[in-house]
């Protein structure tokens, strides 16, 4: 009698959204960013132009909560809004949220800009 061999699932390592390095800390895995990239983003955020202070705060919160998922490489990202709606946001600043559809800057675009830079 032969016993069927089932392959054991191999966990794929979580990678940093910004630099692509493997993440080991549970907090880093939950957020999707390593500690070095998190520091870099926090340092870079105040220098971003074209966004209000509130939008930058919301962008940092979006990143801290792990609200970004890459869809097409690093060009288009799936972002989460304040009320749980999902939007597609491009690195060019285009977003499918209400503000983005009207050609205005939004915190989704600011978050994507911080990660993709």
Coordinates of N, CA and C in Angstrom, one line a residue:
X1 N 0.8 -1.2 0.0 CA 0.0 0.0 0.0 C 0.9 1.2 0.0
X2 N 0.6 2.1 -0.9 CA 1.4 3.3 -1.0 C 0.6 4.5 -0.3
X3 N 1.3 5.3 0.3 CA 0.8 6.5 1.0 C 1.0 7.7 0.1
X4 N 0.0 8.4 -0.2 CA 0.2 9.6 -1.1 C 1.0 10.6 -0.3
X5 N 2.0 11.2 -1.0 CA 2.8 12.2 -0.4 C 2.2 13.6 -0.8
X6 N 1.9 14.3 0.2 CA 1.4 15.7 0.0 C 2.5 16.7 0.3
X7 N 2.8 17.6 -0.6 CA 3.8 18.5 -0.3 C 3.4 19.5 0.8
X8 N 4.4 19.8 1.6 CA 4.1 20.7 2.7 C 4.2 22.1 2.2
X9 N 3.3 22.9 2.5 CA 3.3 24.3 2.0 C 4.5 25.0 2.6
X10 N 5.2 25.8 1.7 CA 6.3 26.6 2.1 C 5.9 28.0 2.2
X11 N 6.1 28.6 3.3 CA 5.7 30.0 3.6 C 6.7 30.9 2.8
X12 N 6.1 31.7 2.0 CA 6.9 32.7 1.2 C 7.3 33.8 2.2
X13 N 8.5 34.2 2.1 CA 8.9 35.3 3.1 C 8.2 36.6 2.7
X14 N 7.9 37.4 3.7 CA 7.3 38.7 3.5 C 8.4 39.6 3.1
X15 N 8.2 40.5 2.1 CA 9.2 41.4 1.6 C 8.8 42.8 1.9
X16 N 9.8 43.7 2.1 CA 9.5 45.1 2.3 C 8.9 45.7 1.0
X17 N 7.9 46.5 1.2 CA 7.2 47.1 0.0 C 8.2 48.1 -0.7
X18 N 9.1 48.7 0.1 CA 9.9 49.7 -0.5 C 11.2 49.2 -1.1
X19 N 12.0 48.4 -0.3 CA 13.3 47.9 -0.8 C 13.3 46.5 -1.2
X20 N 12.3 45.7 -0.8 CA 12.3 44.3 -1.3 C 13.0 43.3 -0.4
X21 N 13.6 43.8 0.7 CA 14.3 42.8 1.6 C 13.3 42.0 2.4
X22 N 13.8 40.8 2.9 CA 12.9 39.9 3.7 C 12.6 40.6 5.0
X23 N 11.4 40.4 5.5 CA 11.0 41.0 6.8 C 11.0 39.8 7.8
X24 N 11.5 40.0 9.0 CA 11.5 39.0 10.0 C 10.7 39.4 11.2
X25 N 10.6 40.6 11.6 CA 9.8 41.0 12.8 C 8.3 40.9 12.5
X26 N 7.5 40.4 13.4 CA 6.1 40.4 13.2 C 5.5 41.7 12.9
X27 N 6.0 42.8 13.6 CA 5.5 44.1 13.3 C 5.8 44.6 11.9
X28 N 7.0 44.3 11.5 CA 7.4 44.7 10.1 C 6.6 43.9 9.1
X29 N 6.3 42.7 9.3 CA 5.5 41.9 8.4 C 4.1 42.4 8.3
X30 N 3.5 42.8 9.5 CA 2.2 43.3 9.5 C 2.1 44.6 8.7
X31 N 3.1 45.5 8.9 CA 3.1 46.8 8.2 C 3.5 46.7 6.7
X32 N 4.5 45.8 6.5 CA 5.0 45.6 5.1 C 6.2 46.4 4.8
X33 N 6.8 47.0 5.9 CA 8.0 47.9 5.8 C 9.0 47.5 6.8
X34 N 10.2 47.5 6.5 CA 11.3 47.2 7.4 C 11.6 48.5 8.3
X35 N 12.3 48.4 9.4 CA 12.6 49.5 10.2 C 13.3 50.6 9.5
X36 N 14.3 50.3 8.7 CA 15.1 51.3 8.0 C 14.2 52.1 7.0
X37 N 13.3 51.4 6.3 CA 12.4 52.0 5.3 C 11.4 52.9 6.0
X38 N 10.9 52.4 7.2 CA 10.0 53.2 8.0 C 10.6 54.5 8.4
X39 N 11.9 54.4 8.9 CA 12.6 55.7 9.3 C 12.8 56.6 8.1
X40 N 13.1 56.0 6.9 CA 13.3 56.8 5.7 C 12.0 57.5 5.3
X41 N 10.9 56.8 5.4 CA 9.6 57.4 5.0 C 9.2 58.5 6.0
X42 N 9.4 58.3 7.3 CA 9.1 59.3 8.2 C 10.0 60.6 8.1
X43 N 11.2 60.4 7.6 CA 12.1 61.5 7.4 C 11.8 62.2 6.1
X44 N 11.3 61.5 5.1 CA 11.0 62.0 3.8 C 9.6 62.7 3.7
X45 N 8.7 62.3 4.5 CA 7.3 62.8 4.4 C 7.2 64.3 4.6
X46 N 7.9 64.9 5.5 CA 7.7 66.4 5.6 C 8.2 67.2 4.4
X47 N 9.1 66.6 3.6 CA 9.7 67.3 2.5 C 8.8 67.1 1.2
X48 N 7.8 66.3 1.3 CA 6.9 66.1 0.1 C 6.1 67.4 -0.2
X49 N 6.2 67.9 -1.4 CA 5.4 69.1 -1.8 C 4.1 68.7 -2.5
X50 N 3.2 69.6 -2.4 CA 1.9 69.4 -3.0 C 0.8 68.7 -2.2
X51 N 1.2 68.4 -0.9 CA 0.2 67.8 0.0 C 0.1 68.6 1.3
X52 N -1.1 68.6 1.8 CA -1.2 69.3 3.1 C -0.7 68.4 4.3
X53 N -0.5 69.1 5.4 CA 0.0 68.3 6.6 C -1.0 67.2 7.0
X54 N -2.2 67.4 6.8 CA -3.2 66.4 7.2 C -3.1 65.2 6.2
X55 N -2.9 65.5 4.9 CA -2.8 64.4 3.9 C -1.5 63.6 4.2
X56 N -0.4 64.3 4.6 CA 0.8 63.5 5.0 C 0.6 62.7 6.2
X57 N -0.1 63.2 7.2 CA -0.4 62.4 8.4 C -1.2 61.2 8.1
X58 N -2.3 61.4 7.2 CA -3.1 60.3 6.8 C -2.3 59.3 6.0
X59 N -1.4 59.7 5.1 CA -0.5 58.8 4.3 C 0.3 58.0 5.3
X60 N 0.9 58.6 6.3 CA 1.8 57.8 7.2 C 0.9 56.8 8.0
X61 N -0.3 57.2 8.4 CA -1.2 56.3 9.1 C -1.6 55.1 8.1
X62 N -1.8 55.4 6.9 CA -2.2 54.4 5.9 C -1.0 53.4 5.8
X63 N 0.2 53.9 5.8 CA 1.4 53.0 5.7 C 1.5 52.2 7.0
X64 N 1.3 52.8 8.2 CA 1.5 52.1 9.4 C 0.5 51.0 9.6
X65 N -0.7 51.2 9.0 CA -1.8 50.2 9.1 C -1.7 49.1 8.0
X66 N -0.7 49.2 7.2 CA -0.5 48.2 6.1 C -1.6 48.3 5.0
X67 N -2.0 49.5 4.7 CA -3.1 49.7 3.7 C -2.7 49.9 2.3
X68 N -1.5 49.4 1.9 CA -1.0 49.4 0.6 C -0.7 48.0 0.1
X69 N -1.1 47.7 -1.1 CA -0.7 46.4 -1.8 C -0.4 46.7 -3.2
X70 N 0.8 46.2 -3.6 CA 1.2 46.5 -5.1 C 0.3 45.6 -6.0
X71 N -0.1 46.2 -7.1 CA -0.9 45.5 -8.0 C -0.1 45.2 -9.3
X72 N 0.5 46.1 -9.8 CA 1.3 45.9 -11.1 C 2.7 46.4 -10.8
X73 N 3.5 45.5 -10.3 CA 4.9 45.8 -10.0 C 4.9 46.9 -8.9
X74 N 5.5 48.0 -9.2 CA 5.6 49.1 -8.3 C 4.9 50.4 -9.0
X75 N 4.1 50.1 -10.0 CA 3.4 51.3 -10.7 C 2.0 51.5 -10.2
X76 N 1.2 50.5 -9.9 CA -0.1 50.7 -9.5 C -0.3 50.0 -8.1
X77 N -0.9 50.7 -7.2 CA -1.1 50.1 -5.8 C -2.6 50.1 -5.5
X78 N -3.0 49.1 -4.7 CA -4.3 49.1 -4.1 C -4.2 49.7 -2.8
X79 N -5.0 50.8 -2.5 CA -5.0 51.5 -1.3 C -6.3 51.5 -0.6
X80 N -6.3 51.7 0.7 CA -7.6 51.6 1.5 C -7.9 53.0 1.9
X81 N -9.2 53.4 1.8 CA -9.7 54.7 2.3 C -10.1 54.7 3.7
X82 N -10.5 55.8 4.2 CA -10.9 56.0 5.6 C -12.1 55.1 6.0
X83 N -13.0 54.9 5.1 CA -14.2 54.1 5.3 C -14.1 52.7 4.9
X84 N -12.9 52.2 4.5 CA -12.7 50.9 4.1 C -12.8 50.6 2.6
X85 N -13.1 51.6 1.8 CA -13.2 51.5 0.4 C -11.8 51.3 -0.2
X86 N -11.7 50.5 -1.3 CA -10.3 50.4 -1.9 C -10.3 51.2 -3.2
X87 N -9.1 51.7 -3.4 CA -8.8 52.5 -4.6 C -7.6 52.1 -5.3
X88 N -7.5 52.3 -6.6 CA -6.3 52.1 -7.3 C -5.5 53.4 -7.5
X89 N -4.3 53.4 -7.0 CA -3.5 54.6 -7.0 C -2.2 54.3 -7.8
X90 N -1.9 55.2 -8.7 CA -0.7 55.0 -9.5 C 0.4 55.9 -9.0
X91 N 1.7 55.5 -9.3 CA 2.8 56.4 -8.8 C 2.8 57.7 -9.5
X92 N 2.1 57.9 -10.5 CA 2.0 59.2 -11.2 C 1.1 60.2 -10.4
X93 N 0.4 59.7 -9.4 CA -0.5 60.5 -8.6 C -2.0 60.3 -8.9
X94 N -2.3 59.6 -9.9 CA -3.7 59.3 -10.3 C -4.3 58.3 -9.3
X95 N -5.5 58.6 -8.9 CA -6.2 57.8 -7.9 C -7.6 57.7 -8.2
X96 N -8.3 56.6 -7.9 CA -9.7 56.5 -8.2 C -10.6 56.9 -7.0
X97 N -10.0 57.6 -6.0 CA -10.9 58.2 -5.0 C -11.5 59.5 -5.5
X98 N -12.4 60.0 -4.7 CA -13.2 61.2 -5.2 C -12.2 62.4 -5.5
X99 N -11.3 62.7 -4.6 CA -10.3 63.8 -4.8 C -9.5 63.5 -6.1
X100 N -9.0 62.2 -6.2 CA -8.2 61.9 -7.4 C -8.9 62.0 -8.7
X101 N -10.2 61.6 -8.7 CA -11.0 61.8 -9.9 C -11.2 63.2 -10.3
X102 N -11.1 64.1 -9.4 CA -11.2 65.5 -9.7 C -9.9 66.2 -9.9
X103 N -8.8 65.4 -10.0 CA -7.5 65.9 -10.2 C -6.8 66.6 -9.1
X104 N -7.3 66.3 -7.9 CA -6.7 66.9 -6.7 C -5.8 65.9 -6.0
X105 N -4.7 66.4 -5.3 CA -3.9 65.4 -4.5 C -4.6 64.8 -3.4
X106 N -4.3 63.5 -3.1 CA -5.0 62.8 -2.0 C -3.9 62.1 -1.2
X107 N -4.3 61.6 0.0 CA -3.3 61.0 0.9 C -2.9 59.6 0.3
X108 N -3.8 59.0 -0.5 CA -3.4 57.7 -1.1 C -2.2 57.9 -2.0
X109 N -2.2 59.0 -2.8 CA -1.1 59.3 -3.7 C 0.1 59.6 -2.9
X110 N 0.0 60.3 -1.8 CA 1.1 60.6 -1.0 C 1.8 59.4 -0.4
X111 N 0.9 58.4 0.0 CA 1.5 57.2 0.6 C 2.2 56.4 -0.5
X112 N 1.6 56.3 -1.7 CA 2.3 55.6 -2.8 C 3.6 56.3 -3.2
X113 N 3.6 57.6 -3.2 CA 4.8 58.4 -3.5 C 5.9 58.1 -2.5
X114 N 5.5 58.0 -1.2 CA 6.5 57.7 -0.2 C 7.1 56.3 -0.3
X115 N 6.3 55.3 -0.7 CA 6.8 54.0 -0.8 C 7.6 53.7 -2.1
X116 N 7.1 54.3 -3.1 CA 7.7 54.0 -4.4 C 8.9 54.9 -4.7
X117 N 9.2 55.9 -3.9 CA 10.3 56.8 -4.1 C 11.6 56.1 -3.8

